[in-house]
CSV table of N, CA, C and O in Angstrom, one decimal:
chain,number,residue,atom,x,y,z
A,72,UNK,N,0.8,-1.2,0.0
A,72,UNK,CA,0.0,0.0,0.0
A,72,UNK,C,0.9,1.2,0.0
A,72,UNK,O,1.7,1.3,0.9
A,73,UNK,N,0.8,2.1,-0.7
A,73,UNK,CA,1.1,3.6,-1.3
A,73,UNK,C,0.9,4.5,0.4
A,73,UNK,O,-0.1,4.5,1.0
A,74,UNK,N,2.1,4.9,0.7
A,74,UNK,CA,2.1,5.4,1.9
A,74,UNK,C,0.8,6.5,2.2
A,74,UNK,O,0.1,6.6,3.2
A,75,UNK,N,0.7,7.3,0.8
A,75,UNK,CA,-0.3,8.3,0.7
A,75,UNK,C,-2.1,7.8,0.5
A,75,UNK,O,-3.1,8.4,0.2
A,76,UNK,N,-2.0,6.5,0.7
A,76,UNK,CA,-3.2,6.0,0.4
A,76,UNK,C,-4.1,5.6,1.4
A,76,UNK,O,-5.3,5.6,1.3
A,77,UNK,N,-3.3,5.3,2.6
A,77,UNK,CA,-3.7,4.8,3.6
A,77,UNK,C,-4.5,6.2,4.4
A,77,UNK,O,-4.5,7.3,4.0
A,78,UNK,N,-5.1,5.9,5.4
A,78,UNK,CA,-5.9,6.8,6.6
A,78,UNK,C,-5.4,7.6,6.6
A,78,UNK,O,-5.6,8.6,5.8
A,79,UNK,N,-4.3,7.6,7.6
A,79,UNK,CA,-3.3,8.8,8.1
A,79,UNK,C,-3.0,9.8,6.6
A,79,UNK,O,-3.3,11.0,6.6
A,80,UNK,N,-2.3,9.1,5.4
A,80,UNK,CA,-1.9,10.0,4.0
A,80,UNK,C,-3.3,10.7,4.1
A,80,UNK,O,-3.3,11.9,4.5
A,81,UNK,N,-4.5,10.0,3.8
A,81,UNK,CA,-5.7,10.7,3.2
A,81,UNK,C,-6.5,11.6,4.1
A,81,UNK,O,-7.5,12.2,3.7
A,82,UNK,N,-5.8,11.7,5.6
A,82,UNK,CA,-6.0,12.4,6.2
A,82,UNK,C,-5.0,14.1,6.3
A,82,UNK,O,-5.2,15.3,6.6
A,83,UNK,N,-3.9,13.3,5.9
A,83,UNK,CA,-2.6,14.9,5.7
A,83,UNK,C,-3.0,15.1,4.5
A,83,UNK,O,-3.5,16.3,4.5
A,84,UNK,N,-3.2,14.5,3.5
A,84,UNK,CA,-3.1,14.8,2.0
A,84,UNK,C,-4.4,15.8,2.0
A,84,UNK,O,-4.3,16.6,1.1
A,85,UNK,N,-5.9,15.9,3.0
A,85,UNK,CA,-6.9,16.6,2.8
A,85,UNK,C,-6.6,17.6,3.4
A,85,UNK,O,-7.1,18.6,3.0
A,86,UNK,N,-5.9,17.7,4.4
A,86,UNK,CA,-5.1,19.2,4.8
A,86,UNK,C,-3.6,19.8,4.2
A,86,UNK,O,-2.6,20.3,4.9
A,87,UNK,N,-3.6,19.6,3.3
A,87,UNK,CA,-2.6,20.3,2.9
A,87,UNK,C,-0.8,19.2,2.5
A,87,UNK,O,0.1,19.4,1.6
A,88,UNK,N,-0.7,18.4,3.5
A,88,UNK,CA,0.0,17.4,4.2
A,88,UNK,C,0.2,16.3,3.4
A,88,UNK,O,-0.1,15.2,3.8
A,89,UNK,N,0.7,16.6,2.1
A,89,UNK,CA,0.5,15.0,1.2
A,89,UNK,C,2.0,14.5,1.4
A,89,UNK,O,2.1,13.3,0.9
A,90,UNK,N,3.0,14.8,1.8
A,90,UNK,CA,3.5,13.3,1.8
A,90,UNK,C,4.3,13.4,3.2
A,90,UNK,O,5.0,14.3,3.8
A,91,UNK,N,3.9,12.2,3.4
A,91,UNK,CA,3.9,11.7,5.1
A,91,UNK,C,5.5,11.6,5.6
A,91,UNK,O,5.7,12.1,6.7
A,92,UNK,N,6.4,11.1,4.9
A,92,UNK,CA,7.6,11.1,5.2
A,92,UNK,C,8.1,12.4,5.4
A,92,UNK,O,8.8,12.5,6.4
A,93,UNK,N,7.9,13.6,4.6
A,93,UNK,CA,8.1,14.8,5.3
A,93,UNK,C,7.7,15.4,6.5
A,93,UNK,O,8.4,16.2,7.2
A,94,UNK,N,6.2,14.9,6.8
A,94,UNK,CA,5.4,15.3,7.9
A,94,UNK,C,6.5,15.2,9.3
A,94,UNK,O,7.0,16.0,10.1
A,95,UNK,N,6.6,13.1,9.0
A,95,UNK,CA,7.2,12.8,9.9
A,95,UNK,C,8.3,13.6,10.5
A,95,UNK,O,8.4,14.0,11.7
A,96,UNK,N,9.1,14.0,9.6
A,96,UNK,CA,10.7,14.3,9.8
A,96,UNK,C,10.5,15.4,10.1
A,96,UNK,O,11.3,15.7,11.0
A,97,UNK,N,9.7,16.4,9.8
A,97,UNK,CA,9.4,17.9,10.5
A,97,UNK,C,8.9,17.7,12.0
A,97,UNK,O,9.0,18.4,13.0
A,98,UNK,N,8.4,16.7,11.8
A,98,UNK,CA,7.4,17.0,13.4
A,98,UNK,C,9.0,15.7,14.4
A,98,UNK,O,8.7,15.0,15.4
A,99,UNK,N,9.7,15.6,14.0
A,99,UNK,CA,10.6,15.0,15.3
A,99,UNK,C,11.6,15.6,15.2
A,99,UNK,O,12.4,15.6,16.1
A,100,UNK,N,11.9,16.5,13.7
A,100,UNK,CA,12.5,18.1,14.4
A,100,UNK,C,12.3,18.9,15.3
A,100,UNK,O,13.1,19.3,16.1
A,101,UNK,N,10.8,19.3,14.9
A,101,UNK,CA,10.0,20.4,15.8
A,101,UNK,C,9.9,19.6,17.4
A,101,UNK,O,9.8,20.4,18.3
A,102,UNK,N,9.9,18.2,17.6
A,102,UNK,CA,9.9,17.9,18.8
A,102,UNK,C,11.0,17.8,19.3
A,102,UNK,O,10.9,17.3,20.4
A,103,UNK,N,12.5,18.1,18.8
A,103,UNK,CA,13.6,17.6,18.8
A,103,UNK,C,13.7,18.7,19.7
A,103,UNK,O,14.1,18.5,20.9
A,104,UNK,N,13.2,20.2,18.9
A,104,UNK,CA,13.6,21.6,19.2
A,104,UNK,C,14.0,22.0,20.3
A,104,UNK,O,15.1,22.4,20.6
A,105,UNK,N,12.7,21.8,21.2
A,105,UNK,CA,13.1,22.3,22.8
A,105,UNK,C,14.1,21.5,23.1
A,105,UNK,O,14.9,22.4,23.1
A,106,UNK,N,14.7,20.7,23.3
A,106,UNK,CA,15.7,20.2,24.0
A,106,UNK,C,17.0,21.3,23.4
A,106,UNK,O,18.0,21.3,24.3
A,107,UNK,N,17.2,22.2,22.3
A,107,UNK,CA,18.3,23.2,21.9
A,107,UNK,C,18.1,23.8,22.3
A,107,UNK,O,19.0,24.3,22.9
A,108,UNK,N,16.8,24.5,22.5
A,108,UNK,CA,16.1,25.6,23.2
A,108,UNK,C,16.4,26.0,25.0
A,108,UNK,O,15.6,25.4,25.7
A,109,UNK,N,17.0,26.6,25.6
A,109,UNK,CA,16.9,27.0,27.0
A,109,UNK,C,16.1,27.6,27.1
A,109,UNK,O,15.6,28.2,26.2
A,110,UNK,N,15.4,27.8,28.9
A,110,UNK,CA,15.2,28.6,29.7
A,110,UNK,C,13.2,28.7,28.9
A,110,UNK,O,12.8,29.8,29.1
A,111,UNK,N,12.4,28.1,28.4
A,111,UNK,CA,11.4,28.0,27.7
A,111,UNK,C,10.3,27.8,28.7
A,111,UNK,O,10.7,27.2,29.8
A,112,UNK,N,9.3,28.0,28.8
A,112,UNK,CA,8.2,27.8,29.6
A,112,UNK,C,7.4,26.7,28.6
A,112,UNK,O,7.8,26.4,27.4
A,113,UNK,N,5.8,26.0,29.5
A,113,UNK,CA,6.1,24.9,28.5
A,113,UNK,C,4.8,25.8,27.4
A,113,UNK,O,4.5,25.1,26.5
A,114,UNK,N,4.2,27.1,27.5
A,114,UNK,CA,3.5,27.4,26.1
A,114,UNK,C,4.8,27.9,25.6
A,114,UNK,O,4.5,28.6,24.6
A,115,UNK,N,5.8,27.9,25.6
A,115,UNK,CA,6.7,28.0,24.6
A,115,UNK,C,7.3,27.1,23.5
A,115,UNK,O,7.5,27.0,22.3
A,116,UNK,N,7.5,26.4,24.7
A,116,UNK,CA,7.9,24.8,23.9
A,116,UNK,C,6.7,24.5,23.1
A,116,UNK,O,6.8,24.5,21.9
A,117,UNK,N,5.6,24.2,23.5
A,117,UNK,CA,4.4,24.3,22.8
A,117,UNK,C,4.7,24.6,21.0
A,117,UNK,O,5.0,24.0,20.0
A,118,UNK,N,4.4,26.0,21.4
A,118,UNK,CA,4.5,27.2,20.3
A,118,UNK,C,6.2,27.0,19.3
A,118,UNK,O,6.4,27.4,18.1
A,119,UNK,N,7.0,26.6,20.0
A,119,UNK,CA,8.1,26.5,19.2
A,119,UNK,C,7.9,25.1,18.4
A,119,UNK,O,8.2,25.1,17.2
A,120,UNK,N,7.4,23.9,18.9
A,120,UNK,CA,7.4,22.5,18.2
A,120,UNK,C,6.2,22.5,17.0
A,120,UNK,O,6.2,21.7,16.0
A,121,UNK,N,4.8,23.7,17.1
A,121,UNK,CA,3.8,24.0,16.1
A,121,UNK,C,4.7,24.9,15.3
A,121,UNK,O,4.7,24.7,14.1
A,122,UNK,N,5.4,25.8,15.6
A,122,UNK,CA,6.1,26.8,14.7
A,122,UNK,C,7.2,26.0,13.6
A,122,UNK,O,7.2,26.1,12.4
A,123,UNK,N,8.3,25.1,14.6
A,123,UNK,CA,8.7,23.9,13.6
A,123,UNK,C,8.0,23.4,12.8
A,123,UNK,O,8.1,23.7,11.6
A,124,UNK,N,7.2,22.6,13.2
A,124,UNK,CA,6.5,21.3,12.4
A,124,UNK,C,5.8,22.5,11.3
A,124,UNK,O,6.1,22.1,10.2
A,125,UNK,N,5.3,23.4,11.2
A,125,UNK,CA,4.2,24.0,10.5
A,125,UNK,C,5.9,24.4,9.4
A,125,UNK,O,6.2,23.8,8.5
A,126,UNK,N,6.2,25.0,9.7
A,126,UNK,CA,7.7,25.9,9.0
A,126,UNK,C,8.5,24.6,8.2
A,126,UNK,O,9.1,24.7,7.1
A,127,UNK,N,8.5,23.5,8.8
A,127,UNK,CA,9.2,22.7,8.0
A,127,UNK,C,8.2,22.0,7.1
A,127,UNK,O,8.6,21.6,6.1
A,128,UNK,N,6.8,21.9,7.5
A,128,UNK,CA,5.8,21.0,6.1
A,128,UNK,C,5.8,22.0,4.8
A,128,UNK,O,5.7,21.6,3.6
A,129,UNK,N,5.9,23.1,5.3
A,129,UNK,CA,5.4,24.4,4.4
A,129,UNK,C,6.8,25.0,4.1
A,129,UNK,O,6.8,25.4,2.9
A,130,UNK,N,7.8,25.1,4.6
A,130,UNK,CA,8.9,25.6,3.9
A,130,UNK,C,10.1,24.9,3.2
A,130,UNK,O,10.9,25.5,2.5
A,131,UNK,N,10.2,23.4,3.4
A,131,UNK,CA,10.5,22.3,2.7
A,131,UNK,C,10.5,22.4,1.4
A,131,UNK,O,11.6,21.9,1.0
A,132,UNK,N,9.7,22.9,0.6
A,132,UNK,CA,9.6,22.4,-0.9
A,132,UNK,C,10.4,23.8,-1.6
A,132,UNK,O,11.2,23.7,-2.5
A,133,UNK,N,10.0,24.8,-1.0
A,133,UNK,CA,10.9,25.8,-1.3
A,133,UNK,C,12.1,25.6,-1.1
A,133,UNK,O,12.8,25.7,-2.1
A,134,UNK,N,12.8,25.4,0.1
A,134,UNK,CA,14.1,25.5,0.4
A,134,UNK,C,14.6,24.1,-0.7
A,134,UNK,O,15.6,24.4,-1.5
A,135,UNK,N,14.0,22.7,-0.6
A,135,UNK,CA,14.6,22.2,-1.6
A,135,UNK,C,14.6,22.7,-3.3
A,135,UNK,O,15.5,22.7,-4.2
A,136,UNK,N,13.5,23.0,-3.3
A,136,UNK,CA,13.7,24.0,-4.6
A,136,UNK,C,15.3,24.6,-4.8
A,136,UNK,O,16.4,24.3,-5.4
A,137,UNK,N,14.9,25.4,-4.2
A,137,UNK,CA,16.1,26.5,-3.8
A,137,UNK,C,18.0,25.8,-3.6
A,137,UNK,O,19.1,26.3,-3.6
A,138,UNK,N,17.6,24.5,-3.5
A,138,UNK,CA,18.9,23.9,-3.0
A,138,UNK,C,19.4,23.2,-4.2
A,138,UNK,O,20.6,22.8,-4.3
A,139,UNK,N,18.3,22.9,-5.1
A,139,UNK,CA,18.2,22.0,-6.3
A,139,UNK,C,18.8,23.0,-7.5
A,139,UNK,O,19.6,22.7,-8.3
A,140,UNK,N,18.2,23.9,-7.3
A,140,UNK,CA,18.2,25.1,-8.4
A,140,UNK,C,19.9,25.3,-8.4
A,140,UNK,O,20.7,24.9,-9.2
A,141,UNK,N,20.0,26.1,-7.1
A,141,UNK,CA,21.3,26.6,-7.0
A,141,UNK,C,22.3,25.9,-6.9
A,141,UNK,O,23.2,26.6,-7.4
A,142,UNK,N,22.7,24.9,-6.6
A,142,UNK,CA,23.6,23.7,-6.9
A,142,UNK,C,23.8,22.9,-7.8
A,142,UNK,O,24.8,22.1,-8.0
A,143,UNK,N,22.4,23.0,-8.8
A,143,UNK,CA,22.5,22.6,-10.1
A,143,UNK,C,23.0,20.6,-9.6
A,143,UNK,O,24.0,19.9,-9.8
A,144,UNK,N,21.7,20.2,-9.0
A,144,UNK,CA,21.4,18.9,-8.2
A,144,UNK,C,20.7,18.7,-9.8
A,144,UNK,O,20.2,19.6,-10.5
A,145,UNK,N,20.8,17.4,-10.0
A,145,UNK,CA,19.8,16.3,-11.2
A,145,UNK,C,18.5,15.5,-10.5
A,145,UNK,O,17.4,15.2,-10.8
A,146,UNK,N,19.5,15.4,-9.4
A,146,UNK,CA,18.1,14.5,-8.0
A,146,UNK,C,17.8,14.9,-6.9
A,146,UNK,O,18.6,14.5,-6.1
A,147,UNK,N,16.9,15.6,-6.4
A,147,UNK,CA,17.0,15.8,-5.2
A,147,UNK,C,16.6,15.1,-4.2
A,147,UNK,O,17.0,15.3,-3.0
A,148,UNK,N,15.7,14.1,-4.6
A,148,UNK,CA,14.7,13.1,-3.9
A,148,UNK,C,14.0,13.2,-3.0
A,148,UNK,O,13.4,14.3,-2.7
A,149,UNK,N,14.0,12.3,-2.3
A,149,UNK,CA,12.6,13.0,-1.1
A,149,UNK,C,14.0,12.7,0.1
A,149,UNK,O,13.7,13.1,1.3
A,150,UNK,N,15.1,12.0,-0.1
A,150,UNK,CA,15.9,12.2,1.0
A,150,UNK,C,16.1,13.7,1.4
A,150,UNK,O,15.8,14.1,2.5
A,151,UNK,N,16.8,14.5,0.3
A,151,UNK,CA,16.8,15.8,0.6
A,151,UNK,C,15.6,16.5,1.2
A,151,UNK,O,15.8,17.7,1.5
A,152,UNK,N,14.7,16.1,1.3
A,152,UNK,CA,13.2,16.6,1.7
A,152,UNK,C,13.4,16.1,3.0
A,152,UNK,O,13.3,16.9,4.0
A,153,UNK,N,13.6,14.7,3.1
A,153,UNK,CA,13.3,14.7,5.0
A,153,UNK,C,14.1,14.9,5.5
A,153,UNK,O,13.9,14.7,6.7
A,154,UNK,N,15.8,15.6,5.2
A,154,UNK,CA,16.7,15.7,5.6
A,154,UNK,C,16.5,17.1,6.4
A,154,UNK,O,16.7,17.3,7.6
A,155,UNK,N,15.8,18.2,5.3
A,155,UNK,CA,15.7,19.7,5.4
A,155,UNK,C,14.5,20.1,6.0
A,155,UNK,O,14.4,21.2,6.5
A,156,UNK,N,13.4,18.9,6.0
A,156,UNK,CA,12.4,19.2,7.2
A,156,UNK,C,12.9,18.9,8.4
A,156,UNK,O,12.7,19.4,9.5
A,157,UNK,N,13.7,17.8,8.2
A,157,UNK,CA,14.1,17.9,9.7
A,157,UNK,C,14.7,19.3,10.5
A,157,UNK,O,14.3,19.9,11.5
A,158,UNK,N,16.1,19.5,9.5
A,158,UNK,CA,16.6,20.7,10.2
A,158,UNK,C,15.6,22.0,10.1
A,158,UNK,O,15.9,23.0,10.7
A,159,UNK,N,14.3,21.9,9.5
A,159,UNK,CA,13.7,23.4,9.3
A,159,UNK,C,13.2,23.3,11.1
A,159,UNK,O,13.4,24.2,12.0
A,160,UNK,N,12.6,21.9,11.3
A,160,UNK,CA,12.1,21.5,12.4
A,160,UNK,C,12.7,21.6,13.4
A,160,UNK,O,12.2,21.9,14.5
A,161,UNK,N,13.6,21.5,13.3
A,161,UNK,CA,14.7,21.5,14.4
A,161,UNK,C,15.0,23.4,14.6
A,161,UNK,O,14.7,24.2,15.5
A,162,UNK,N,15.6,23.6,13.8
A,162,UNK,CA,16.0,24.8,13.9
A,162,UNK,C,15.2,25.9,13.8
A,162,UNK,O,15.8,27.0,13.9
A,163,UNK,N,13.7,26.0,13.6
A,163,UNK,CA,12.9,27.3,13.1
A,163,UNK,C,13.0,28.0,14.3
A,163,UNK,O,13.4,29.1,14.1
A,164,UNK,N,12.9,27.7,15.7
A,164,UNK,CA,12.8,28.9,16.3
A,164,UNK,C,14.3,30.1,16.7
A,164,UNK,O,14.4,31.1,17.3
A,165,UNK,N,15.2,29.2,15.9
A,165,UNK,CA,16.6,29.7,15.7
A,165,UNK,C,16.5,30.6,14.4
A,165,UNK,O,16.6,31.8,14.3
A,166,UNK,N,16.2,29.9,13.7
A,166,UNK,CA,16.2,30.5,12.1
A,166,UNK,C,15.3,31.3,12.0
A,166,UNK,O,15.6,32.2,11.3
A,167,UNK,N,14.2,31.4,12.6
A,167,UNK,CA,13.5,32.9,12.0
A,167,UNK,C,13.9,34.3,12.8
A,167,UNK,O,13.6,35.4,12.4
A,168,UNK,N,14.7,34.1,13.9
A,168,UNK,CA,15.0,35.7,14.5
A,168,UNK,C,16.2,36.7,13.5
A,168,UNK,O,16.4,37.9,13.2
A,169,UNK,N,17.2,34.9,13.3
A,169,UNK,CA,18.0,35.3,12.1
A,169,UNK,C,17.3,35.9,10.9
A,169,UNK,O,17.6,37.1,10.5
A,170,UNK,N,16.6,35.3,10.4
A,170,UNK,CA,15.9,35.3,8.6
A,170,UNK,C,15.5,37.0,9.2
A,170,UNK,O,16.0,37.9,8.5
A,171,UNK,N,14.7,37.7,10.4
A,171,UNK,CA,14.1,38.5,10.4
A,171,UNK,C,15.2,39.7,10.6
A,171,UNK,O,14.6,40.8,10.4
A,172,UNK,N,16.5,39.8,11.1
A,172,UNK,CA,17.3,40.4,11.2
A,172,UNK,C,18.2,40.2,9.8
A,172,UNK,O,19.1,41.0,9.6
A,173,UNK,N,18.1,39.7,9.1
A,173,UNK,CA,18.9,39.7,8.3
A,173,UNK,C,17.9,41.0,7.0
A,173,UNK,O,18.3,42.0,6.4
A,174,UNK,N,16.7,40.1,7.2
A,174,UNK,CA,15.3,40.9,6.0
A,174,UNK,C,15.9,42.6,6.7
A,174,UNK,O,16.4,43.2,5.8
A,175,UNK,N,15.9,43.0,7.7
A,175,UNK,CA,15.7,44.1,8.3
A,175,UNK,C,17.0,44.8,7.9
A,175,UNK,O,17.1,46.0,7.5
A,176,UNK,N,18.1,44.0,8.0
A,176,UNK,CA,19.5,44.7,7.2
A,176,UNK,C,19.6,45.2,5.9
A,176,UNK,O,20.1,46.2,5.5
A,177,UNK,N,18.8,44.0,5.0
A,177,UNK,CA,19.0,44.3,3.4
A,177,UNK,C,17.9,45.5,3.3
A,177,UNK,O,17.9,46.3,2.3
A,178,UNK,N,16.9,45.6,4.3
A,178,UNK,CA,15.7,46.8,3.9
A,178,UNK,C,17.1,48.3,4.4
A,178,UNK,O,17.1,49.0,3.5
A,179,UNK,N,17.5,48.5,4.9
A,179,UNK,CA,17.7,49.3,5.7
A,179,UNK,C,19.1,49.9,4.9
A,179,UNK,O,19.6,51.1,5.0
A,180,UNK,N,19.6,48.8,4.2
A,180,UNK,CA,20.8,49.3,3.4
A,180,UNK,C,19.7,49.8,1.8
A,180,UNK,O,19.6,50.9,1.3
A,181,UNK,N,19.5,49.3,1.7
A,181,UNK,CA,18.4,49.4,0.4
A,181,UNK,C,18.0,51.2,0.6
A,181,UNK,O,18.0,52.2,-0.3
A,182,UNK,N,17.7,51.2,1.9
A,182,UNK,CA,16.8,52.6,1.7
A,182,UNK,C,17.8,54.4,2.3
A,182,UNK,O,17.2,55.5,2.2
């Protein structure tokens, strides 16, 4: 059976969530998270493991995009996919203060 065919796929796949091996790998990022995280209360940890998992189902396809493109990859497969959800998972609540300080530099030199 087609991983996407079963319950669980036809349940991600009707929200947005079609393939499961990425889900996976984002969401044991996003649960990996807190443990890099100090000093967190637990609606933080909370809010940081929904912020992962959501950032890595949804920013995955882009970033491998982006990794495929620019490196001039022939394959990228779905390894590169569970690899990069994981670290999105892992890393988002690191990576977006950066991504937003960096956006805030290039606007600021710009203007």
């Amino acid at each position: 059976m087609e991983p996407s065919t079963g319950l669980l796929g036809g349940l991600l796949a009707k929200y947005g969530f079609g393939n499961v091996g990425l889900v996976v790998a984002g969401l044991i990022g996003a649960l990996l998270s807190p443990l890099i995280l100090t000093g967190l209360s637990r609606t933080q940890m909370v809010l940081s493991v929904a912020l992962g998992f959501f950032c890595s189902v949804y920013g995955t396809p882009l970033i491998v995009d982006l990794v495929i493109h620019y490196l001039e990859l022939t394959d990228g497969g779905e390894r590169l996919s569970y690899g990069v959800a994981f670290f999105i998972g892992l890393l988002a609540m690191s990576l977006i203060p950066a991504l937003q300080s960096w956006i805030k530099r290039k606007s600021e030199t710009k203007s």
